[in-house]
Amino acid sequence: MEIIGEKINTTRKRLEQAVRERNAAFIQDLARKQAAAGADYLDVNSGMPLYAEQEAEDFAWLVPLIQDAADIPLCIDSAHPLVIETALKLHKGNAMINSINGDPAKIESVLPLAKEYRCKVIALTSSRQGGIPATSVERIKIAEKIAEESQRFGFPIENLYFDPLVMPLSTDHRNAVVFLETVREIKKSLSPARTVSGLSNISYGLPKRKRINHAFLALAIGCGMDAAILDPTDKEIMAMLPVGELLAGNDPDCTGYLVAYREGRLEA
């Protein structure tokens, strides 16, 4: 499973302050720690500025700064094509873009950039008109539409990472079930497209949130989820990864689990 480190995000108050103050040491330390803990990508979100131009300035500073500290690709997390293009021009290697959805305007503004810069793209199963559908059937319809549009642009479907958008269990006890159904169907009908999700939203509003997040990760792996947006410095949730892969039948001869044991990665 691919790990996208979630911590460089200006919705976090300390990170927003670091970006506003251009605190390079703080951000580079955060990048190094996530890379050392096993992140394959680092999500970079500077979405607090009111204007795309200011956000683009932030990314022009952040991208080379982070990649100087951690030699792994970034997941460019922005709603603005101007910001995405600014970041991609400075990025070393093949980035990931977070995100598009079912809106034609969004697809048409981002997929050409993704194709030009050979990026992977997170695709949300939502639209501006309908929001996040309540059923897996409707979410699959959006995913199918995005897959069709990717073919029109000549964008490789294997570089699409569909995010079925898990909603909190505290608002509907079936939200995890809908998410997992959507993951299974995407893996079945839209292969070789991939799937991705953040974890923490599932437990919002409930006590002992980490317990829920860990179990949700294991279930999602079992349904075929390919990537997760999480905190790689959380040793407990990282220890769950080889366990989930083992239980899902993705670890022939238990090799990955045994390697993780010998390396001490199962110790939380």
Tab-separated table of C-alpha atoms in Angstrom:
chain	number	residue	atom	x	y	z
A	1	MET	CA	0.000	0.000	0.000
A	2	GLU	CA	1.160	3.516	-0.849
A	3	ILE	CA	1.315	5.976	2.045
A	4	ILE	CA	0.599	9.689	1.578
A	5	GLY	CA	1.822	11.678	4.575
A	6	GLU	CA	-0.891	14.071	5.720
A	7	LYS	CA	0.838	16.500	8.070
A	8	ILE	CA	1.944	19.390	5.814
A	9	ASN	CA	-1.468	20.995	5.763
A	10	THR	CA	-2.298	24.573	6.718
A	11	THR	CA	-5.606	23.560	8.277
A	12	ARG	CA	-3.276	22.657	11.161
A	13	LYS	CA	-2.693	25.844	13.107
A	14	ARG	CA	1.026	25.276	13.762
A	15	LEU	CA	1.671	24.487	10.111
A	16	GLU	CA	-0.244	27.534	8.910
A	17	GLN	CA	1.892	29.707	11.181
A	18	ALA	CA	5.071	28.087	9.844
A	19	VAL	CA	4.067	28.787	6.238
A	20	ARG	CA	3.045	32.381	6.957
A	21	GLU	CA	6.338	32.980	8.811
A	22	ARG	CA	8.385	31.028	6.215
A	23	ASN	CA	9.719	28.762	8.971
A	24	ALA	CA	11.779	26.482	6.738
A	25	ALA	CA	13.329	24.423	9.546
A	26	PHE	CA	9.955	23.424	11.013
A	27	ILE	CA	8.530	22.304	7.670
A	28	GLN	CA	11.656	20.463	6.572
A	29	ASP	CA	11.795	18.602	9.883
A	30	LEU	CA	8.173	17.514	9.414
A	31	ALA	CA	8.956	16.344	5.879
A	32	ARG	CA	12.020	14.353	6.968
A	33	LYS	CA	10.161	12.628	9.798
A	34	GLN	CA	7.296	11.531	7.546
A	35	ALA	CA	9.662	10.262	4.842
A	36	ALA	CA	11.738	8.360	7.401
A	37	ALA	CA	8.578	6.802	8.854
A	38	GLY	CA	7.618	5.306	5.494
A	39	ALA	CA	5.692	7.880	3.465
A	40	ASP	CA	5.754	7.373	-0.316
A	41	TYR	CA	4.291	10.840	-0.990
A	42	LEU	CA	3.890	13.963	1.113
A	43	ASP	CA	0.590	15.780	0.796
A	44	VAL	CA	1.175	19.539	0.640
A	45	ASN	CA	-1.813	21.783	1.291
A	46	SER	CA	-1.590	25.546	1.637
A	47	GLY	CA	-5.276	26.182	1.110
A	48	MET	CA	-5.754	28.871	3.757
A	49	PRO	CA	-4.943	31.917	1.570
A	50	LEU	CA	-7.959	33.729	0.111
A	51	TYR	CA	-6.418	34.142	-3.329
A	52	ALA	CA	-4.903	31.617	-5.727
A	53	GLU	CA	-1.967	33.942	-6.414
A	54	GLN	CA	-0.964	33.932	-2.728
A	55	GLU	CA	-1.373	30.161	-2.555
A	56	ALA	CA	0.808	29.817	-5.666
A	57	GLU	CA	3.509	31.872	-3.931
A	58	ASP	CA	3.331	29.522	-0.955
A	59	PHE	CA	3.754	26.468	-3.184
A	60	ALA	CA	6.624	28.079	-5.075
A	61	TRP	CA	8.383	28.274	-1.713
A	62	LEU	CA	7.186	24.941	-0.295
A	63	VAL	CA	7.877	22.532	-3.160
A	64	PRO	CA	11.663	22.948	-3.487
A	65	LEU	CA	12.003	23.404	0.277
A	66	ILE	CA	10.296	20.088	1.054
A	67	GLN	CA	11.985	18.129	-1.723
A	68	ASP	CA	15.387	19.365	-0.569
A	69	ALA	CA	14.635	17.772	2.804
A	70	ALA	CA	12.833	14.607	1.647
A	71	ASP	CA	13.659	12.984	-1.667
A	72	ILE	CA	10.154	11.668	-2.367
A	73	PRO	CA	7.346	12.988	-4.601
A	74	LEU	CA	4.648	15.332	-3.373
A	75	CYS	CA	0.872	15.230	-3.539
A	76	ILE	CA	-0.114	18.727	-4.646
A	77	ASP	CA	-3.310	19.469	-2.746
A	78	SER	CA	-5.038	22.522	-4.200
A	79	ALA	CA	-8.339	23.528	-5.784
A	80	HIS	CA	-6.680	25.975	-8.198
A	81	PRO	CA	-5.107	24.996	-11.554
A	82	LEU	CA	-2.766	28.013	-11.280
A	83	VAL	CA	-1.404	26.683	-7.999
A	84	ILE	CA	-1.085	23.139	-9.315
A	85	GLU	CA	0.811	24.272	-12.410
A	86	THR	CA	3.121	26.485	-10.334
A	87	ALA	CA	3.947	23.516	-8.102
A	88	LEU	CA	4.445	21.057	-10.973
A	89	LYS	CA	6.912	23.347	-12.741
A	90	LEU	CA	9.156	23.183	-9.661
A	91	HIS	CA	8.573	19.553	-8.712
A	92	LYS	CA	11.286	16.915	-9.124
A	93	GLY	CA	9.958	13.615	-10.474
A	94	ASN	CA	6.339	12.586	-10.933
A	95	ALA	CA	3.906	14.206	-8.524
A	96	MET	CA	0.366	13.369	-7.481
A	97	ILE	CA	-2.480	15.884	-7.748
A	98	ASN	CA	-5.217	16.130	-5.121
A	99	SER	CA	-7.809	16.374	-6.682
A	100	ILE	CA	-10.479	16.334	-9.374
A	101	ASN	CA	-14.140	15.352	-9.086
A	102	GLY	CA	-17.057	14.725	-11.433
A	103	ASP	CA	-17.373	18.352	-12.564
A	104	PRO	CA	-16.411	18.712	-16.258
A	105	ALA	CA	-14.721	22.071	-15.661
A	106	LYS	CA	-12.522	20.574	-12.952
A	107	ILE	CA	-11.568	17.614	-15.125
A	108	GLU	CA	-10.773	19.799	-18.127
A	109	SER	CA	-8.584	22.172	-16.103
A	110	VAL	CA	-6.523	19.521	-14.295
A	111	LEU	CA	-6.190	16.398	-16.453
A	112	PRO	CA	-4.206	18.140	-19.240
A	113	LEU	CA	-1.711	19.316	-16.608
A	114	ALA	CA	-1.560	15.835	-15.119
A	115	LYS	CA	-0.912	14.322	-18.520
A	116	GLU	CA	1.758	16.888	-19.413
A	117	TYR	CA	3.651	16.381	-16.152
A	118	ARG	CA	2.957	12.623	-15.927
A	119	CYS	CA	1.187	12.859	-12.586
A	120	LYS	CA	-1.088	10.565	-10.686
A	121	VAL	CA	-4.456	12.110	-9.817
A	122	ILE	CA	-6.823	11.634	-6.890
A	123	ALA	CA	-10.412	11.633	-8.177
A	124	LEU	CA	-13.235	12.270	-5.713
A	125	THR	CA	-16.557	10.505	-6.235
A	126	SER	CA	-18.483	13.751	-5.826
A	127	SER	CA	-19.701	16.658	-7.938
A	128	ARG	CA	-20.500	20.293	-7.354
A	129	GLN	CA	-24.139	19.738	-8.287
A	130	GLY	CA	-24.838	16.596	-6.272
A	131	GLY	CA	-22.232	16.774	-3.538
A	132	ILE	CA	-21.272	13.389	-2.073
A	133	PRO	CA	-23.902	10.788	-3.057
A	134	ALA	CA	-25.455	8.740	-0.286
A	135	THR	CA	-25.118	5.406	-2.103
A	136	SER	CA	-22.247	3.440	-3.582
A	137	VAL	CA	-24.190	3.128	-6.868
A	138	GLU	CA	-24.202	6.895	-7.375
A	139	ARG	CA	-20.552	7.228	-6.389
A	140	ILE	CA	-19.629	4.540	-8.909
A	141	LYS	CA	-21.486	6.464	-11.640
A	142	ILE	CA	-19.287	9.492	-10.963
A	143	ALA	CA	-16.149	7.326	-11.012
A	144	GLU	CA	-17.210	5.835	-14.362
A	145	LYS	CA	-17.758	9.320	-15.770
A	146	ILE	CA	-14.287	10.426	-14.658
A	147	ALA	CA	-12.755	7.265	-16.149
A	148	GLU	CA	-14.465	7.980	-19.489
A	149	GLU	CA	-13.209	11.554	-19.477
A	150	SER	CA	-9.680	10.394	-18.700
A	151	GLN	CA	-9.766	8.275	-21.861
A	152	ARG	CA	-10.889	11.310	-23.862
A	153	PHE	CA	-7.853	13.222	-22.627
A	154	GLY	CA	-5.534	10.252	-23.176
A	155	PHE	CA	-4.812	10.073	-19.460
A	156	PRO	CA	-3.841	6.580	-18.217
A	157	ILE	CA	-6.600	5.118	-16.054
A	158	GLU	CA	-3.991	3.350	-13.915
A	159	ASN	CA	-2.874	6.809	-12.758
A	160	LEU	CA	-6.338	7.609	-11.357
A	161	TYR	CA	-6.771	7.091	-7.613
A	162	PHE	CA	-10.476	7.166	-6.788
A	163	ASP	CA	-11.409	8.450	-3.335
A	164	PRO	CA	-14.925	7.231	-2.391
A	165	LEU	CA	-15.081	9.887	0.343
A	166	VAL	CA	-15.824	8.213	3.641
A	167	MET	CA	-18.239	10.119	5.880
A	168	PRO	CA	-18.385	9.994	9.703
A	169	LEU	CA	-20.085	7.045	11.363
A	170	SER	CA	-21.483	9.533	13.876
A	171	THR	CA	-23.818	10.873	11.175
A	172	ASP	CA	-24.826	7.480	9.718
A	173	HIS	CA	-23.741	4.060	10.998
A	174	ARG	CA	-23.647	2.710	7.411
A	175	ASN	CA	-21.122	5.217	6.082
A	176	ALA	CA	-18.219	2.776	6.314
A	177	VAL	CA	-20.274	0.093	4.542
A	178	VAL	CA	-21.045	2.467	1.645
A	179	PHE	CA	-17.389	3.403	1.355
A	180	LEU	CA	-16.191	-0.207	1.362
A	181	GLU	CA	-18.818	-1.229	-1.205
A	182	THR	CA	-17.599	1.564	-3.474
A	183	VAL	CA	-13.957	0.509	-3.142
A	184	ARG	CA	-14.801	-3.099	-4.016
A	185	GLU	CA	-16.815	-2.107	-7.088
A	186	ILE	CA	-14.156	0.307	-8.381
A	187	LYS	CA	-11.537	-2.426	-8.083
A	188	LYS	CA	-13.870	-4.818	-9.910
A	189	SER	CA	-15.228	-2.647	-12.740
A	190	LEU	CA	-12.640	0.094	-13.269
A	191	SER	CA	-9.369	-1.799	-12.927
A	192	PRO	CA	-6.512	-0.877	-13.299
A	193	ALA	CA	-7.679	2.357	-11.635
A	194	ARG	CA	-6.663	2.569	-7.986
A	195	THR	CA	-8.310	3.669	-4.766
A	196	VAL	CA	-7.290	5.959	-1.920
A	197	SER	CA	-8.744	7.478	1.215
A	198	GLY	CA	-7.993	9.465	4.296
A	199	LEU	CA	-8.861	7.651	7.511
A	200	SER	CA	-9.682	10.131	10.250
A	201	ASN	CA	-13.072	11.317	8.944
A	202	ILE	CA	-14.648	7.918	9.672
A	203	SER	CA	-14.310	8.422	13.433
A	204	TYR	CA	-15.228	12.116	13.704
A	205	GLY	CA	-17.414	12.829	16.713
A	206	LEU	CA	-16.766	9.497	18.434
A	207	PRO	CA	-14.512	8.564	21.391
A	208	LYS	CA	-11.348	6.463	21.020
A	209	ARG	CA	-11.015	7.567	17.410
A	210	LYS	CA	-7.728	5.786	16.742
A	211	ARG	CA	-9.301	2.397	17.439
A	212	ILE	CA	-11.917	3.062	14.758
A	213	ASN	CA	-9.321	4.382	12.294
A	214	HIS	CA	-7.136	1.295	12.699
A	215	ALA	CA	-9.993	-1.157	12.173
A	216	PHE	CA	-11.235	0.868	9.203
A	217	LEU	CA	-7.799	0.711	7.590
A	218	ALA	CA	-7.698	-3.078	7.903
A	219	LEU	CA	-11.178	-3.425	6.396
A	220	ALA	CA	-10.304	-1.047	3.541
A	221	ILE	CA	-7.158	-3.026	2.726
A	222	GLY	CA	-9.298	-6.150	2.620
A	223	CYS	CA	-11.575	-4.484	0.050
A	224	GLY	CA	-8.605	-3.597	-2.152
A	225	MET	CA	-7.719	-0.026	-1.198
A	226	ASP	CA	-4.352	0.869	-2.752
A	227	ALA	CA	-3.273	4.010	-0.884
A	228	ALA	CA	-4.015	5.847	2.349
A	229	ILE	CA	-3.611	9.441	3.464
A	230	LEU	CA	-2.439	9.205	7.070
A	231	ASP	CA	0.171	10.193	9.625
A	232	PRO	CA	3.142	7.876	8.967
A	233	THR	CA	4.751	8.892	12.266
A	234	ASP	CA	1.865	7.168	14.086
A	235	LYS	CA	3.532	3.820	14.821
A	236	GLU	CA	0.279	2.117	15.760
A	237	ILE	CA	-1.407	2.742	12.439
A	238	MET	CA	1.770	1.904	10.502
A	239	ALA	CA	1.943	-1.396	12.393
A	240	MET	CA	-1.577	-2.147	11.147
A	241	LEU	CA	-0.477	-2.000	7.488
A	242	PRO	CA	1.460	-5.296	7.282
A	243	VAL	CA	-1.230	-6.961	9.404
A	244	GLY	CA	-3.968	-5.781	7.044
A	245	GLU	CA	-2.026	-6.885	3.961
A	246	LEU	CA	-1.477	-10.308	5.538
A	247	LEU	CA	-5.163	-10.791	6.407
A	248	ALA	CA	-6.234	-9.611	2.939
A	249	GLY	CA	-4.176	-12.332	1.263
A	250	ASN	CA	-1.738	-9.846	-0.246
A	251	ASP	CA	1.363	-11.207	1.498
A	252	PRO	CA	2.533	-14.546	0.027
A	253	ASP	CA	4.292	-16.760	2.573
A	254	CYS	CA	3.720	-14.009	5.184
A	255	THR	CA	6.982	-12.454	3.957
A	256	GLY	CA	6.049	-8.816	4.460
A	257	TYR	CA	4.672	-9.480	7.926
A	258	LEU	CA	7.801	-11.347	9.007
A	259	VAL	CA	10.077	-8.638	7.616
A	260	ALA	CA	8.045	-6.023	9.516
A	261	TYR	CA	8.419	-8.129	12.674
A	262	ARG	CA	12.190	-8.432	12.297
A	263	GLU	CA	12.511	-4.702	11.655
A	264	GLY	CA	10.457	-3.864	14.743
A	265	ARG	CA	7.646	-2.218	12.756
A	266	LEU	CA	4.931	-4.217	14.485
A	267	GLU	CA	5.752	-2.616	17.828
A	268	ALA	CA	3.381	0.220	18.636
